[in-house]
PDB file of C-alpha atoms in Angstrom:
ATOM      1  CA  MET A 272      75.027  60.235  94.474  1.00 80.00           C
ATOM      2  CA  GLN A 273      75.967  62.659  91.743  1.00 82.00           C
ATOM      3  CA  LEU A 274      76.499  66.345  92.452  1.00 81.00           C
ATOM      4  CA  VAL A 275      75.117  68.750  89.863  1.00 83.00           C
ATOM      5  CA  VAL A 276      76.394  72.308  89.971  1.00 76.00           C
ATOM      6  CA  GLU A 277      74.201  74.893  88.310  1.00 81.00           C
ATOM      7  CA  LEU A 278      76.059  77.731  86.659  1.00 76.00           C
ATOM      8  CA  PRO A 279      74.504  80.919  85.330  1.00 81.00           C
ATOM      9  CA  ALA A 280      73.893  81.475  81.630  1.00 89.00           C
ATOM     10  CA  ARG A 281      77.099  82.171  79.678  1.00 92.00           C
ATOM     11  CA  GLU A 282      76.359  85.858  79.029  1.00 94.00           C
ATOM     12  CA  GLU A 283      75.472  86.434  82.695  1.00 95.00           C
ATOM     13  CA  GLN A 284      78.781  84.831  83.725  1.00 96.00           C
ATOM     14  CA  MET A 285      80.715  86.884  81.145  1.00 96.00           C
ATOM     15  CA  GLU A 286      79.243  90.081  82.630  1.00 97.00           C
ATOM     16  CA  LEU A 287      80.236  89.030  86.152  1.00 96.00           C
ATOM     17  CA  ASN A 288      83.729  88.129  84.902  1.00 97.00           C
ATOM     18  CA  ARG A 289      84.080  91.530  83.143  1.00 97.00           C
ATOM     19  CA  ARG A 290      83.143  93.471  86.273  1.00 97.00           C
ATOM     20  CA  ARG A 291      85.184  91.378  88.670  1.00 97.00           C
ATOM     21  CA  TRP A 292      88.301  91.173  86.495  1.00 97.00           C
ATOM     22  CA  ALA A 293      88.270  94.967  86.013  1.00 96.00           C
ATOM     23  CA  GLU A 294      88.098  95.368  89.823  1.00 96.00           C
ATOM     24  CA  LEU A 295      91.028  93.012  90.310  1.00 95.00           C
ATOM     25  CA  LEU A 296      93.140  94.704  87.644  1.00 94.00           C
ATOM     26  CA  ALA A 297      92.500  98.089  89.273  1.00 95.00           C
ATOM     27  CA  ASP A 298      93.447  96.918  92.781  1.00 94.00           C
ATOM     28  CA  PRO A 299      97.043  98.058  93.480  1.00 93.00           C
ATOM     29  CA  ALA A 300      97.335  95.669  96.441  1.00 91.00           C
ATOM     30  CA  LEU A 301      96.992  92.691  94.091  1.00 90.00           C
ATOM     31  CA  ALA A 302      99.600  93.954  91.618  1.00 85.00           C
ATOM     32  CA  ASP A 303     102.493  93.154  93.947  1.00 84.00           C
ATOM     33  CA  LEU A 304     101.386  89.679  94.970  1.00 85.00           C
ATOM     34  CA  PRO A 305     103.782  86.934  93.887  1.00 83.00           C
ATOM     35  CA  PHE A 306     100.859  84.633  93.092  1.00 85.00           C
ATOM     36  CA  ARG A 307      98.947  83.767  89.960  1.00 88.00           C
ATOM     37  CA  ILE A 308      95.377  84.980  90.288  1.00 92.00           C
ATOM     38  CA  GLU A 309      92.260  83.459  88.766  1.00 96.00           C
ATOM     39  CA  THR A 310      88.611  83.621  89.793  1.00 96.00           C
ATOM     40  CA  ASN A 311      85.842  81.106  90.240  1.00 95.00           C
ATOM     41  CA  ALA A 312      82.244  81.355  89.023  1.00 94.00           C
ATOM     42  CA  HIS A 313      81.369  83.575  91.998  1.00 94.00           C
ATOM     43  CA  GLY A 314      84.193  86.054  91.349  1.00 95.00           C
ATOM     44  CA  GLN A 315      86.194  84.844  94.330  1.00 96.00           C
ATOM     45  CA  ILE A 316      89.960  84.988  93.994  1.00 95.00           C
ATOM     46  CA  LEU A 317      91.915  81.759  93.545  1.00 94.00           C
ATOM     47  CA  MET A 318      95.676  82.042  94.033  1.00 91.00           C
ATOM     48  CA  THR A 319      98.370  79.573  93.134  1.00 88.00           C
ATOM     49  CA  PRO A 320     102.081  79.711  93.960  1.00 85.00           C
ATOM     50  CA  PRO A 321     104.429  81.385  91.496  1.00 81.00           C
ATOM     51  CA  ALA A 322     105.845  79.221  88.746  1.00 83.00           C
ATOM     52  CA  SER A 323     109.134  77.400  89.183  1.00 89.00           C
ATOM     53  CA  GLY A 324     112.087  78.153  86.944  1.00 91.00           C
ATOM     54  CA  GLU A 325     111.514  74.907  85.027  1.00 93.00           C
ATOM     55  CA  HIS A 326     107.834  75.782  84.506  1.00 92.00           C
ATOM     56  CA  SER A 327     108.741  79.257  83.291  1.00 94.00           C
ATOM     57  CA  ASP A 328     111.381  77.844  80.932  1.00 96.00           C
ATOM     58  CA  ARG A 329     108.878  75.438  79.337  1.00 96.00           C
ATOM     59  CA  GLN A 330     106.309  78.217  79.033  1.00 97.00           C
ATOM     60  CA  SER A 331     108.883  80.398  77.253  1.00 97.00           C
ATOM     61  CA  LYS A 332     109.927  77.609  74.871  1.00 98.00           C
ATOM     62  CA  ILE A 333     106.278  76.960  73.959  1.00 98.00           C
ATOM     63  CA  ILE A 334     105.666  80.647  73.254  1.00 98.00           C
ATOM     64  CA  LEU A 335     108.779  80.932  71.097  1.00 98.00           C
ATOM     65  CA  ALA A 336     107.955  77.758  69.148  1.00 98.00           C
ATOM     66  CA  LEU A 337     104.365  78.871  68.521  1.00 98.00           C
ATOM     67  CA  HIS A 338     105.541  82.260  67.298  1.00 98.00           C
ATOM     68  CA  ARG A 339     108.138  80.694  65.007  1.00 98.00           C
ATOM     69  CA  LEU A 340     105.795  78.009  63.628  1.00 98.00           C
ATOM     70  CA  LEU A 341     102.456  79.850  63.470  1.00 98.00           C
ATOM     71  CA  GLY A 342     103.070  83.572  63.970  1.00 97.00           C
ATOM     72  CA  GLY A 343      99.927  85.138  65.366  1.00 98.00           C
ATOM     73  CA  HIS A 344      99.678  86.010  69.044  1.00 98.00           C
ATOM     74  CA  PRO A 345     101.209  83.571  71.569  1.00 98.00           C
ATOM     75  CA  LEU A 346     100.396  85.032  75.007  1.00 98.00           C
ATOM     76  CA  PRO A 347     101.720  84.089  78.468  1.00 96.00           C
ATOM     77  CA  GLU A 348      99.282  83.863  81.389  1.00 95.00           C
ATOM     78  CA  CYS A 349      96.407  84.288  78.936  1.00 97.00           C
ATOM     79  CA  PRO A 350      93.233  85.403  80.826  1.00 97.00           C
ATOM     80  CA  ILE A 351      90.205  83.518  79.515  1.00 98.00           C
ATOM     81  CA  SER A 352      86.686  84.319  80.667  1.00 98.00           C
ATOM     82  CA  THR A 353      84.943  80.985  81.252  1.00 97.00           C
ATOM     83  CA  ILE A 354      81.663  79.821  82.728  1.00 96.00           C
ATOM     84  CA  ASP A 355      83.649  79.105  85.915  1.00 96.00           C
ATOM     85  CA  GLY A 356      85.365  82.493  86.234  1.00 97.00           C
ATOM     86  CA  VAL A 357      88.556  83.808  84.682  1.00 98.00           C
ATOM     87  CA  LYS A 358      91.270  81.219  84.162  1.00 98.00           C
ATOM     88  CA  ALA A 359      94.843  81.979  83.094  1.00 96.00           C
ATOM     89  CA  ALA A 360      96.190  79.506  80.565  1.00 97.00           C
ATOM     90  CA  ASP A 361      99.973  79.276  80.795  1.00 97.00           C
ATOM     91  CA  VAL A 362     100.046  80.007  77.068  1.00 98.00           C
ATOM     92  CA  GLY A 363      97.274  80.976  74.692  1.00 98.00           C
ATOM     93  CA  TRP A 364      97.731  81.218  70.934  1.00 98.00           C
ATOM     94  CA  TYR A 365      95.455  83.411  68.813  1.00 98.00           C
ATOM     95  CA  SER A 366      95.443  83.714  65.056  1.00 98.00           C
ATOM     96  CA  GLU A 367      95.377  87.292  63.755  1.00 98.00           C
ATOM     97  CA  SER A 368      91.703  87.029  62.828  1.00 98.00           C
ATOM     98  CA  ARG A 369      90.505  85.620  66.153  1.00 98.00           C
ATOM     99  CA  PHE A 370      92.650  88.054  68.130  1.00 98.00           C
ATOM    100  CA  ASP A 371      90.901  90.911  66.321  1.00 98.00           C
ATOM    101  CA  THR A 372      87.610  89.696  67.883  1.00 97.00           C
ATOM    102  CA  VAL A 373      88.972  89.918  71.459  1.00 98.00           C
ATOM    103  CA  ARG A 374      91.379  92.836  71.142  1.00 97.00           C
ATOM    104  CA  GLY A 375      90.863  95.273  74.021  1.00 97.00           C
ATOM    105  CA  GLN A 376      89.186  92.793  76.367  1.00 97.00           C
ATOM    106  CA  ASP A 377      90.754  92.456  79.833  1.00 96.00           C
ATOM    107  CA  ALA A 378      89.773  88.776  80.019  1.00 97.00           C
ATOM    108  CA  PHE A 379      89.217  87.191  76.620  1.00 98.00           C
ATOM    109  CA  GLU A 380      85.612  86.091  76.129  1.00 98.00           C
ATOM    110  CA  HIS A 381      86.484  83.837  73.203  1.00 98.00           C
ATOM    111  CA  ALA A 382      89.297  81.438  74.029  1.00 98.00           C
ATOM    112  CA  PRO A 383      92.409  81.326  71.874  1.00 98.00           C
ATOM    113  CA  GLU A 384      92.532  78.571  69.286  1.00 98.00           C
ATOM    114  CA  ILE A 385      95.223  76.854  71.378  1.00 98.00           C
ATOM    115  CA  CYS A 386      95.320  76.844  75.195  1.00 98.00           C
ATOM    116  CA  VAL A 387      98.396  75.347  76.846  1.00 98.00           C
ATOM    117  CA  GLU A 388      98.813  74.262  80.452  1.00 98.00           C
ATOM    118  CA  VAL A 389     102.316  73.551  81.739  1.00 97.00           C
ATOM    119  CA  ILE A 390     101.721  70.953  84.436  1.00 96.00           C
ATOM    120  CA  SER A 391     103.286  71.540  87.865  1.00 92.00           C
ATOM    121  CA  SER A 392     103.454  69.250  90.866  1.00 88.00           C
ATOM    122  CA  SER A 393     100.644  71.257  92.500  1.00 87.00           C
ATOM    123  CA  ASN A 394      98.226  70.538  89.625  1.00 90.00           C
ATOM    124  CA  THR A 395      95.810  67.622  89.904  1.00 92.00           C
ATOM    125  CA  ASP A 396      94.481  65.550  87.026  1.00 93.00           C
ATOM    126  CA  SER A 397      90.955  66.604  88.000  1.00 94.00           C
ATOM    127  CA  GLU A 398      91.914  70.302  87.814  1.00 94.00           C
ATOM    128  CA  MET A 399      93.472  69.847  84.382  1.00 96.00           C
ATOM    129  CA  ARG A 400      90.435  67.938  83.049  1.00 96.00           C
ATOM    130  CA  GLN A 401      88.201  70.745  84.301  1.00 96.00           C
ATOM    131  CA  LYS A 402      90.344  73.464  82.715  1.00 97.00           C
ATOM    132  CA  LYS A 403      90.373  71.544  79.435  1.00 98.00           C
ATOM    133  CA  LYS A 404      86.559  71.392  79.461  1.00 97.00           C
ATOM    134  CA  LEU A 405      86.322  75.097  80.323  1.00 97.00           C
ATOM    135  CA  TYR A 406      88.700  76.107  77.511  1.00 98.00           C
ATOM    136  CA  PHE A 407      86.781  74.001  74.981  1.00 98.00           C
ATOM    137  CA  GLU A 408      83.474  75.455  76.179  1.00 97.00           C
ATOM    138  CA  ALA A 409      84.959  78.950  75.737  1.00 97.00           C
ATOM    139  CA  GLY A 410      85.825  78.150  72.104  1.00 98.00           C
ATOM    140  CA  ALA A 411      89.342  76.667  72.070  1.00 98.00           C
ATOM    141  CA  ASP A 412      90.112  74.372  69.141  1.00 98.00           C
ATOM    142  CA  GLU A 413      92.918  72.584  70.969  1.00 98.00           C
ATOM    143  CA  VAL A 414      94.170  72.219  74.536  1.00 98.00           C
ATOM    144  CA  TRP A 415      97.740  71.124  75.088  1.00 98.00           C
ATOM    145  CA  PHE A 416      99.333  69.808  78.257  1.00 98.00           C
ATOM    146  CA  CYS A 417     103.066  69.998  78.783  1.00 98.00           C
ATOM    147  CA  ARG A 418     103.795  67.285  81.337  1.00 96.00           C
ATOM    148  CA  MET A 419     106.464  67.660  84.023  1.00 94.00           C
ATOM    149  CA  ASP A 420     108.881  65.579  81.933  1.00 95.00           C
ATOM    150  CA  GLY A 421     108.350  67.955  78.982  1.00 95.00           C
ATOM    151  CA  GLN A 422     106.161  65.543  76.996  1.00 97.00           C
ATOM    152  CA  MET A 423     103.318  67.220  75.129  1.00 98.00           C
ATOM    153  CA  GLU A 424      99.730  65.974  74.923  1.00 97.00           C
ATOM    154  CA  PHE A 425      97.406  67.494  72.337  1.00 98.00           C
ATOM    155  CA  TYR A 426      93.603  67.437  72.589  1.00 98.00           C
ATOM    156  CA  GLN A 427      91.160  68.587  69.907  1.00 98.00           C
ATOM    157  CA  SER A 428      87.676  69.932  70.619  1.00 97.00           C
ATOM    158  CA  SER A 429      86.215  67.208  68.384  1.00 96.00           C
ATOM    159  CA  LYS A 430      87.829  64.495  70.589  1.00 95.00           C
ATOM    160  CA  PRO A 431      88.360  66.192  73.962  1.00 96.00           C
ATOM    161  CA  ASN A 432      89.161  62.997  75.887  1.00 94.00           C
ATOM    162  CA  SER A 433      91.581  61.424  73.416  1.00 95.00           C
ATOM    163  CA  PRO A 434      95.159  62.679  73.664  1.00 95.00           C
ATOM    164  CA  ASN A 435      97.143  62.903  70.451  1.00 94.00           C
ATOM    165  CA  THR A 436     100.889  62.870  69.892  1.00 92.00           C
ATOM    166  CA  THR A 437     100.649  65.793  67.447  1.00 96.00           C
ATOM    167  CA  SER A 438      98.629  68.949  67.104  1.00 97.00           C
ATOM    168  CA  ALA A 439      96.136  69.228  64.249  1.00 96.00           C
ATOM    169  CA  ARG A 440      96.738  72.979  64.016  1.00 96.00           C
ATOM    170  CA  CYS A 441     100.527  72.852  64.339  1.00 97.00           C
ATOM    171  CA  SER A 442     101.642  69.382  63.252  1.00 96.00           C
ATOM    172  CA  ASN A 443     105.338  70.235  63.419  1.00 97.00           C
ATOM    173  CA  PHE A 444     105.228  71.364  67.073  1.00 98.00           C
ATOM    174  CA  PRO A 445     107.761  69.290  69.067  1.00 97.00           C
ATOM    175  CA  SER A 446     106.424  66.311  71.006  1.00 96.00           C
ATOM    176  CA  SER A 447     108.699  67.238  73.920  1.00 96.00           C
ATOM    177  CA  ILE A 448     109.822  70.595  75.317  1.00 94.00           C
TER     178      ILE A 448
END
């Protein structure tokens, strides 16, 4: 038996995400929580534990390398409005031109060209496959995974299920962080 989940139309979901994310950003009780907050398609809050020092270090190295190699806008905890709520990519990279299209949005309705997930022990393969699909559906060109051993996997929207050893957009990005 196959389960089929029906989601609302993209624009309807974007409107829900806008309203709900604005509510969450305005809630002072949530500002002090030590958790990462995302939402699901119904606007319900999903919380994950804070990042480890190793996770944070990899995230920082990825941001610095992207800035050095590509310029643009490498962003930590990048809020992306998806058809399954607002997800926070560990790192999102926007070119100047694409960033101009989302500037001022609380949760970006057009994904950055590159979305990066730094894998932690609490992440499942299923969760990462789902996030990859959501980022591609939201307009990402590439999704990168930084594995727990620092190895990088690069996926392109044209071949979303085939990992590459290099990025098409940033071919000189290190294969290990």
